[in-house]
PDB file of C-alpha atoms and ligand atoms in Angstrom:
ATOM      1  CA  MET E   1      29.374 -14.578  81.717  1.00  0.00           C
ATOM      2  CA  TYR E   2      32.173 -16.514  83.358  1.00  0.00           C
ATOM      3  CA  LYS E   3      33.880 -14.958  86.369  1.00  0.00           C
ATOM      4  CA  LEU E   4      37.290 -15.271  87.965  1.00  0.00           C
ATOM      5  CA  PRO E   5      36.834 -17.408  91.112  1.00  0.00           C
ATOM      6  CA  GLU E   6      38.165 -15.975  94.356  1.00  0.00           C
ATOM      7  CA  LEU E   7      41.068 -17.728  95.998  1.00  0.00           C
ATOM      8  CA  GLU E   8      40.409 -19.349  99.367  1.00  0.00           C
ATOM      9  CA  TYR E   9      43.765 -18.032 100.634  1.00  0.00           C
ATOM     10  CA  ARG E  10      45.808 -14.874 100.228  1.00  0.00           C
ATOM     11  CA  TYR E  11      48.320 -14.336  97.438  1.00  0.00           C
ATOM     12  CA  ASP E  12      51.159 -14.534  99.976  1.00  0.00           C
ATOM     13  CA  ALA E  13      49.803 -17.632 101.750  1.00  0.00           C
ATOM     14  CA  LEU E  14      51.880 -20.233  99.892  1.00  0.00           C
ATOM     15  CA  GLY E  15      54.951 -18.454 101.155  1.00  0.00           C
ATOM     16  CA  VAL E  16      58.346 -19.754 100.183  1.00  0.00           C
ATOM     17  CA  HIS E  17      56.955 -22.415  97.846  1.00  0.00           C
ATOM     18  CA  ILE E  18      55.058 -20.131  95.462  1.00  0.00           C
ATOM     19  CA  SER E  19      55.581 -16.406  95.922  1.00  0.00           C
ATOM     20  CA  LYS E  20      52.953 -13.712  96.279  1.00  0.00           C
ATOM     21  CA  ASN E  21      54.248 -12.212  93.041  1.00  0.00           C
ATOM     22  CA  ILE E  22      53.571 -15.370  91.047  1.00  0.00           C
ATOM     23  CA  MET E  23      50.209 -16.023  92.686  1.00  0.00           C
ATOM     24  CA  GLU E  24      48.988 -12.493  92.046  1.00  0.00           C
ATOM     25  CA  LEU E  25      50.022 -12.422  88.375  1.00  0.00           C
ATOM     26  CA  HIS E  26      48.899 -15.998  87.754  1.00  0.00           C
ATOM     27  CA  HIS E  27      45.444 -15.451  89.224  1.00  0.00           C
ATOM     28  CA  SER E  28      44.637 -11.793  88.536  1.00  0.00           C
ATOM     29  CA  LYS E  29      46.272 -11.552  85.088  1.00  0.00           C
ATOM     30  CA  HIS E  30      46.693 -14.966  83.458  1.00  0.00           C
ATOM     31  CA  HIS E  31      43.509 -16.588  84.732  1.00  0.00           C
ATOM     32  CA  GLN E  32      41.545 -13.346  84.300  1.00  0.00           C
ATOM     33  CA  THR E  33      42.626 -13.245  80.653  1.00  0.00           C
ATOM     34  CA  TYR E  34      41.334 -16.788  80.049  1.00  0.00           C
ATOM     35  CA  VAL E  35      37.999 -15.752  81.552  1.00  0.00           C
ATOM     36  CA  ASP E  36      37.810 -12.558  79.489  1.00  0.00           C
ATOM     37  CA  LYS E  37      38.717 -14.258  76.218  1.00  0.00           C
ATOM     38  CA  LEU E  38      36.268 -17.111  76.872  1.00  0.00           C
ATOM     39  CA  ASN E  39      33.506 -14.556  77.436  1.00  0.00           C
ATOM     40  CA  LEU E  40      34.544 -12.698  74.293  1.00  0.00           C
ATOM     41  CA  ALA E  41      34.420 -15.891  72.213  1.00  0.00           C
ATOM     42  CA  LEU E  42      30.930 -16.691  73.499  1.00  0.00           C
ATOM     43  CA  SER E  43      29.627 -13.132  73.219  1.00  0.00           C
ATOM     44  CA  GLY E  44      28.188 -13.620  69.740  1.00  0.00           C
ATOM     45  CA  HIS E  45      26.659 -17.004  70.616  1.00  0.00           C
ATOM     46  CA  ALA E  46      23.724 -16.514  72.973  1.00  0.00           C
ATOM     47  CA  GLU E  47      22.587 -20.084  72.241  1.00  0.00           C
ATOM     48  CA  LEU E  48      25.646 -21.409  74.113  1.00  0.00           C
ATOM     49  CA  THR E  49      24.991 -19.555  77.377  1.00  0.00           C
ATOM     50  CA  LYS E  50      22.771 -22.420  78.592  1.00  0.00           C
ATOM     51  CA  ASN E  51      25.683 -24.863  78.360  1.00  0.00           C
ATOM     52  CA  THR E  52      27.978 -25.439  81.319  1.00  0.00           C
ATOM     53  CA  LEU E  53      31.727 -25.068  80.811  1.00  0.00           C
ATOM     54  CA  ASP E  54      32.048 -28.858  81.128  1.00  0.00           C
ATOM     55  CA  GLU E  55      29.539 -29.318  78.324  1.00  0.00           C
ATOM     56  CA  LEU E  56      31.371 -26.849  76.071  1.00  0.00           C
ATOM     57  CA  LEU E  57      34.710 -28.597  76.629  1.00  0.00           C
ATOM     58  CA  VAL E  58      33.378 -32.139  76.275  1.00  0.00           C
ATOM     59  CA  GLY E  59      31.551 -31.144  73.091  1.00  0.00           C
ATOM     60  CA  LEU E  60      34.218 -28.934  71.503  1.00  0.00           C
ATOM     61  CA  SER E  61      33.829 -30.473  68.062  1.00  0.00           C
ATOM     62  CA  ASP E  62      30.117 -29.588  68.026  1.00  0.00           C
ATOM     63  CA  LEU E  63      30.799 -25.884  68.574  1.00  0.00           C
ATOM     64  CA  PRO E  64      30.814 -23.371  65.721  1.00  0.00           C
ATOM     65  CA  ALA E  65      34.185 -23.742  63.970  1.00  0.00           C
ATOM     66  CA  GLU E  66      35.173 -20.108  64.478  1.00  0.00           C
ATOM     67  CA  ILE E  67      35.124 -20.366  68.287  1.00  0.00           C
ATOM     68  CA  GLN E  68      36.473 -23.910  68.799  1.00  0.00           C
ATOM     69  CA  ALA E  69      40.084 -22.798  69.281  1.00  0.00           C
ATOM     70  CA  ALA E  70      39.147 -19.971  71.665  1.00  0.00           C
ATOM     71  CA  VAL E  71      36.918 -22.192  73.814  1.00  0.00           C
ATOM     72  CA  ARG E  72      39.573 -24.902  73.827  1.00  0.00           C
ATOM     73  CA  ASN E  73      42.362 -22.536  74.911  1.00  0.00           C
ATOM     74  CA  HIS E  74      40.533 -20.070  77.143  1.00  0.00           C
ATOM     75  CA  GLY E  75      37.724 -22.324  78.349  1.00  0.00           C
ATOM     76  CA  GLY E  76      40.323 -24.990  79.080  1.00  0.00           C
ATOM     77  CA  GLY E  77      42.462 -22.394  80.824  1.00  0.00           C
ATOM     78  CA  HIS E  78      39.543 -21.275  82.990  1.00  0.00           C
ATOM     79  CA  TYR E  79      38.629 -24.877  83.837  1.00  0.00           C
ATOM     80  CA  ASN E  80      42.204 -25.926  84.660  1.00  0.00           C
ATOM     81  CA  HIS E  81      43.080 -22.912  86.779  1.00  0.00           C
ATOM     82  CA  SER E  82      39.790 -22.995  88.704  1.00  0.00           C
ATOM     83  CA  LEU E  83      40.796 -26.497  89.809  1.00  0.00           C
ATOM     84  CA  PHE E  84      44.469 -25.685  90.326  1.00  0.00           C
ATOM     85  CA  TRP E  85      43.810 -23.038  93.016  1.00  0.00           C
ATOM     86  CA  LYS E  86      41.781 -25.584  94.967  1.00  0.00           C
ATOM     87  CA  PHE E  87      44.479 -28.238  94.767  1.00  0.00           C
ATOM     88  CA  MET E  88      46.680 -25.971  96.886  1.00  0.00           C
ATOM     89  CA  THR E  89      46.469 -24.797 100.479  1.00  0.00           C
ATOM     90  CA  PRO E  90      48.690 -23.028 103.001  1.00  0.00           C
ATOM     91  CA  ARG E  91      47.917 -25.978 105.297  1.00  0.00           C
ATOM     92  CA  GLY E  92      49.562 -28.574 103.058  1.00  0.00           C
ATOM     93  CA  ASP E  93      50.177 -31.718 105.061  1.00  0.00           C
ATOM     94  CA  GLY E  94      52.637 -33.404 102.729  1.00  0.00           C
ATOM     95  CA  GLU E  95      50.945 -36.748 102.158  1.00  0.00           C
ATOM     96  CA  PRO E  96      47.487 -38.175 101.604  1.00  0.00           C
ATOM     97  CA  SER E  97      45.815 -40.153 104.348  1.00  0.00           C
ATOM     98  CA  GLY E  98      43.121 -42.797 104.608  1.00  0.00           C
ATOM     99  CA  GLU E  99      41.679 -44.509 101.588  1.00  0.00           C
ATOM    100  CA  LEU E 100      43.552 -42.449  98.974  1.00  0.00           C
ATOM    101  CA  SER E 101      46.844 -43.206 100.692  1.00  0.00           C
ATOM    102  CA  SER E 102      46.219 -46.964 100.551  1.00  0.00           C
ATOM    103  CA  ALA E 103      44.966 -46.780  96.978  1.00  0.00           C
ATOM    104  CA  LEU E 104      48.101 -44.929  95.811  1.00  0.00           C
ATOM    105  CA  GLU E 105      50.323 -47.413  97.642  1.00  0.00           C
ATOM    106  CA  GLN E 106      48.481 -50.286  96.053  1.00  0.00           C
ATOM    107  CA  ARG E 107      48.781 -48.770  92.582  1.00  0.00           C
ATOM    108  CA  TYR E 108      52.374 -47.468  92.732  1.00  0.00           C
ATOM    109  CA  GLY E 109      53.981 -49.532  95.498  1.00  0.00           C
ATOM    110  CA  SER E 110      54.575 -46.488  97.716  1.00  0.00           C
ATOM    111  CA  PHE E 111      53.656 -42.823  97.962  1.00  0.00           C
ATOM    112  CA  GLN E 112      57.227 -41.934  96.959  1.00  0.00           C
ATOM    113  CA  ALA E 113      56.973 -44.082  93.825  1.00  0.00           C
ATOM    114  CA  PHE E 114      53.796 -42.202  92.896  1.00  0.00           C
ATOM    115  CA  VAL E 115      55.581 -38.856  93.476  1.00  0.00           C
ATOM    116  CA  ASP E 116      58.515 -39.994  91.336  1.00  0.00           C
ATOM    117  CA  GLU E 117      56.275 -40.928  88.424  1.00  0.00           C
ATOM    118  CA  PHE E 118      54.219 -37.726  88.688  1.00  0.00           C
ATOM    119  CA  GLU E 119      57.417 -35.645  88.713  1.00  0.00           C
ATOM    120  CA  ALA E 120      58.883 -37.540  85.764  1.00  0.00           C
ATOM    121  CA  LYS E 121      55.723 -36.836  83.753  1.00  0.00           C
ATOM    122  CA  ALA E 122      55.736 -33.164  84.831  1.00  0.00           C
ATOM    123  CA  LEU E 123      59.325 -32.798  83.652  1.00  0.00           C
ATOM    124  CA  GLY E 124      58.496 -34.648  80.436  1.00  0.00           C
ATOM    125  CA  VAL E 125      55.923 -32.083  79.289  1.00  0.00           C
ATOM    126  CA  PHE E 126      57.625 -30.304  76.390  1.00  0.00           C
ATOM    127  CA  GLY E 127      56.731 -26.615  76.377  1.00  0.00           C
ATOM    128  CA  SER E 128      53.532 -25.667  78.190  1.00  0.00           C
ATOM    129  CA  GLY E 129      50.988 -28.001  79.688  1.00  0.00           C
ATOM    130  CA  TRP E 130      49.686 -29.865  82.697  1.00  0.00           C
ATOM    131  CA  VAL E 131      50.136 -33.136  84.553  1.00  0.00           C
ATOM    132  CA  TRP E 132      47.099 -34.718  86.153  1.00  0.00           C
ATOM    133  CA  LEU E 133      46.108 -37.465  88.574  1.00  0.00           C
ATOM    134  CA  GLN E 134      42.881 -39.040  87.369  1.00  0.00           C
ATOM    135  CA  PRO E 135      40.193 -40.638  89.575  1.00  0.00           C
ATOM    136  CA  ASP E 136      41.429 -44.087  88.444  1.00  0.00           C
ATOM    137  CA  LEU E 137      44.885 -42.985  89.762  1.00  0.00           C
ATOM    138  CA  SER E 138      46.504 -42.926  86.331  1.00  0.00           C
ATOM    139  CA  ILE E 139      48.825 -39.970  85.649  1.00  0.00           C
ATOM    140  CA  VAL E 140      48.291 -38.180  82.343  1.00  0.00           C
ATOM    141  CA  THR E 141      49.553 -35.000  80.723  1.00  0.00           C
ATOM    142  CA  THR E 142      47.871 -32.495  78.431  1.00  0.00           C
ATOM    143  CA  PRO E 143      49.498 -29.860  76.196  1.00  0.00           C
ATOM    144  CA  ASN E 144      48.701 -26.137  76.426  1.00  0.00           C
ATOM    145  CA  GLN E 145      45.349 -25.629  78.202  1.00  0.00           C
ATOM    146  CA  ASP E 146      43.816 -28.913  77.103  1.00  0.00           C
ATOM    147  CA  THR E 147      42.030 -30.677  79.929  1.00  0.00           C
ATOM    148  CA  PRO E 148      41.306 -34.394  80.404  1.00  0.00           C
ATOM    149  CA  ILE E 149      37.537 -33.996  79.962  1.00  0.00           C
ATOM    150  CA  MET E 150      38.154 -32.880  76.356  1.00  0.00           C
ATOM    151  CA  ASN E 151      39.627 -36.321  75.726  1.00  0.00           C
ATOM    152  CA  GLY E 152      36.731 -38.328  77.114  1.00  0.00           C
ATOM    153  CA  MET E 153      38.344 -38.720  80.529  1.00  0.00           C
ATOM    154  CA  ASN E 154      36.909 -37.800  83.903  1.00  0.00           C
ATOM    155  CA  SER E 155      37.726 -34.572  85.669  1.00  0.00           C
ATOM    156  CA  PRO E 156      41.114 -34.881  87.422  1.00  0.00           C
ATOM    157  CA  ILE E 157      41.505 -35.084  91.192  1.00  0.00           C
ATOM    158  CA  LEU E 158      44.907 -33.349  91.199  1.00  0.00           C
ATOM    159  CA  GLY E 159      46.868 -31.354  88.657  1.00  0.00           C
ATOM    160  CA  LEU E 160      49.979 -29.260  88.287  1.00  0.00           C
ATOM    161  CA  ASP E 161      50.459 -26.301  85.969  1.00  0.00           C
ATOM    162  CA  VAL E 162      53.871 -26.594  84.309  1.00  0.00           C
ATOM    163  CA  TRP E 163      53.599 -23.488  82.126  1.00  0.00           C
ATOM    164  CA  GLU E 164      56.618 -21.247  82.709  1.00  0.00           C
ATOM    165  CA  HIS E 165      54.273 -18.494  83.969  1.00  0.00           C
ATOM    166  CA  ALA E 166      53.530 -20.768  86.953  1.00  0.00           C
ATOM    167  CA  TYR E 167      57.128 -20.837  88.213  1.00  0.00           C
ATOM    168  CA  TYR E 168      59.626 -18.800  86.226  1.00  0.00           C
ATOM    169  CA  LEU E 169      59.712 -15.747  88.540  1.00  0.00           C
ATOM    170  CA  ASP E 170      60.643 -17.969  91.502  1.00  0.00           C
ATOM    171  CA  TYR E 171      62.476 -20.873  89.932  1.00  0.00           C
ATOM    172  CA  THR E 172      63.642 -19.575  86.503  1.00  0.00           C
ATOM    173  CA  TYR E 173      64.325 -22.624  84.290  1.00  0.00           C
ATOM    174  CA  LYS E 174      64.392 -25.064  87.218  1.00  0.00           C
ATOM    175  CA  ARG E 175      61.036 -26.746  86.716  1.00  0.00           C
ATOM    176  CA  ALA E 176      62.186 -29.701  88.824  1.00  0.00           C
ATOM    177  CA  ASP E 177      62.660 -27.454  91.884  1.00  0.00           C
ATOM    178  CA  TYR E 178      59.161 -25.981  91.426  1.00  0.00           C
ATOM    179  CA  VAL E 179      57.600 -29.428  91.128  1.00  0.00           C
ATOM    180  CA  LYS E 180      59.371 -30.631  94.288  1.00  0.00           C
ATOM    181  CA  ALA E 181      58.343 -27.528  96.248  1.00  0.00           C
ATOM    182  CA  TRP E 182      54.740 -27.796  95.087  1.00  0.00           C
ATOM    183  CA  TRP E 183      54.111 -30.986  97.094  1.00  0.00           C
ATOM    184  CA  ASN E 184      54.355 -28.826 100.249  1.00  0.00           C
ATOM    185  CA  VAL E 185      51.178 -26.959  99.331  1.00  0.00           C
ATOM    186  CA  VAL E 186      49.027 -29.786  97.941  1.00  0.00           C
ATOM    187  CA  ASP E 187      45.643 -29.988  99.668  1.00  0.00           C
ATOM    188  CA  TRP E 188      45.466 -33.767 100.152  1.00  0.00           C
ATOM    189  CA  GLN E 189      42.203 -33.489 102.087  1.00  0.00           C
ATOM    190  CA  PHE E 190      40.567 -31.957  99.018  1.00  0.00           C
ATOM    191  CA  VAL E 191      42.191 -34.500  96.686  1.00  0.00           C
ATOM    192  CA  GLY E 192      41.014 -37.331  98.940  1.00  0.00           C
ATOM    193  CA  LYS E 193      37.476 -35.954  98.889  1.00  0.00           C
ATOM    194  CA  LEU E 194      37.459 -35.730  95.077  1.00  0.00           C
ATOM    195  CA  HIS E 195      38.738 -39.309  94.937  1.00  0.00           C
ATOM    196  CA  GLN E 196      35.949 -40.466  97.281  1.00  0.00           C
ATOM    197  CA  ASP E 197      33.314 -38.502  95.325  1.00  0.00           C
ATOM    198  CA  SER E 198      34.465 -40.023  92.040  1.00  0.00           C
ATOM    199  CA  LYS E 199      33.415 -43.541  93.124  1.00  0.00           C
TER     200      LYS E 199
HETATM  201 MN1   MN A 228      48.724 -21.166  84.532  1.00  0.00          MN
END
């Protein structure tokens, strides 16, 4: 049985950037529903309980046809959100440091140029989806709750949820304002560690 992971900060900890109201609904309702529906999909398939979530998502096409869509949507949702909470912190320091900082500068010319491209891709997602920074520092998007590991890519080192449920209560239709505010809560120490670990 999959379980909703606990947040490492309080619902109100991201303050003016992402409200307590959004955090509480997003974690305790939306994410909980992905977990519940993933468990429901797997409930008739005891043979799959030995697989990790990564294995299920990487091997979607090998799963029984009747649960492929549910594992894709709800397993992907559980995977993506479990990462997303960790990409954020009340102690956001605004910019990466050390090796990741130099690597982003080398790849994009400057940290701001990286931010600009990430934001452009986030705004370019039509409907619901995600934008990701991959270990090779490419920026990719996925629709719905698809996740890069379903597409043969590595697990991302940073990602932003651009579903309306992630921002509408605070920002209404202004996705661009949400994306700009989100940089204030990015946990660059964690992102830097994932980047190091990916080598
Ligand atoms: Mn979400």
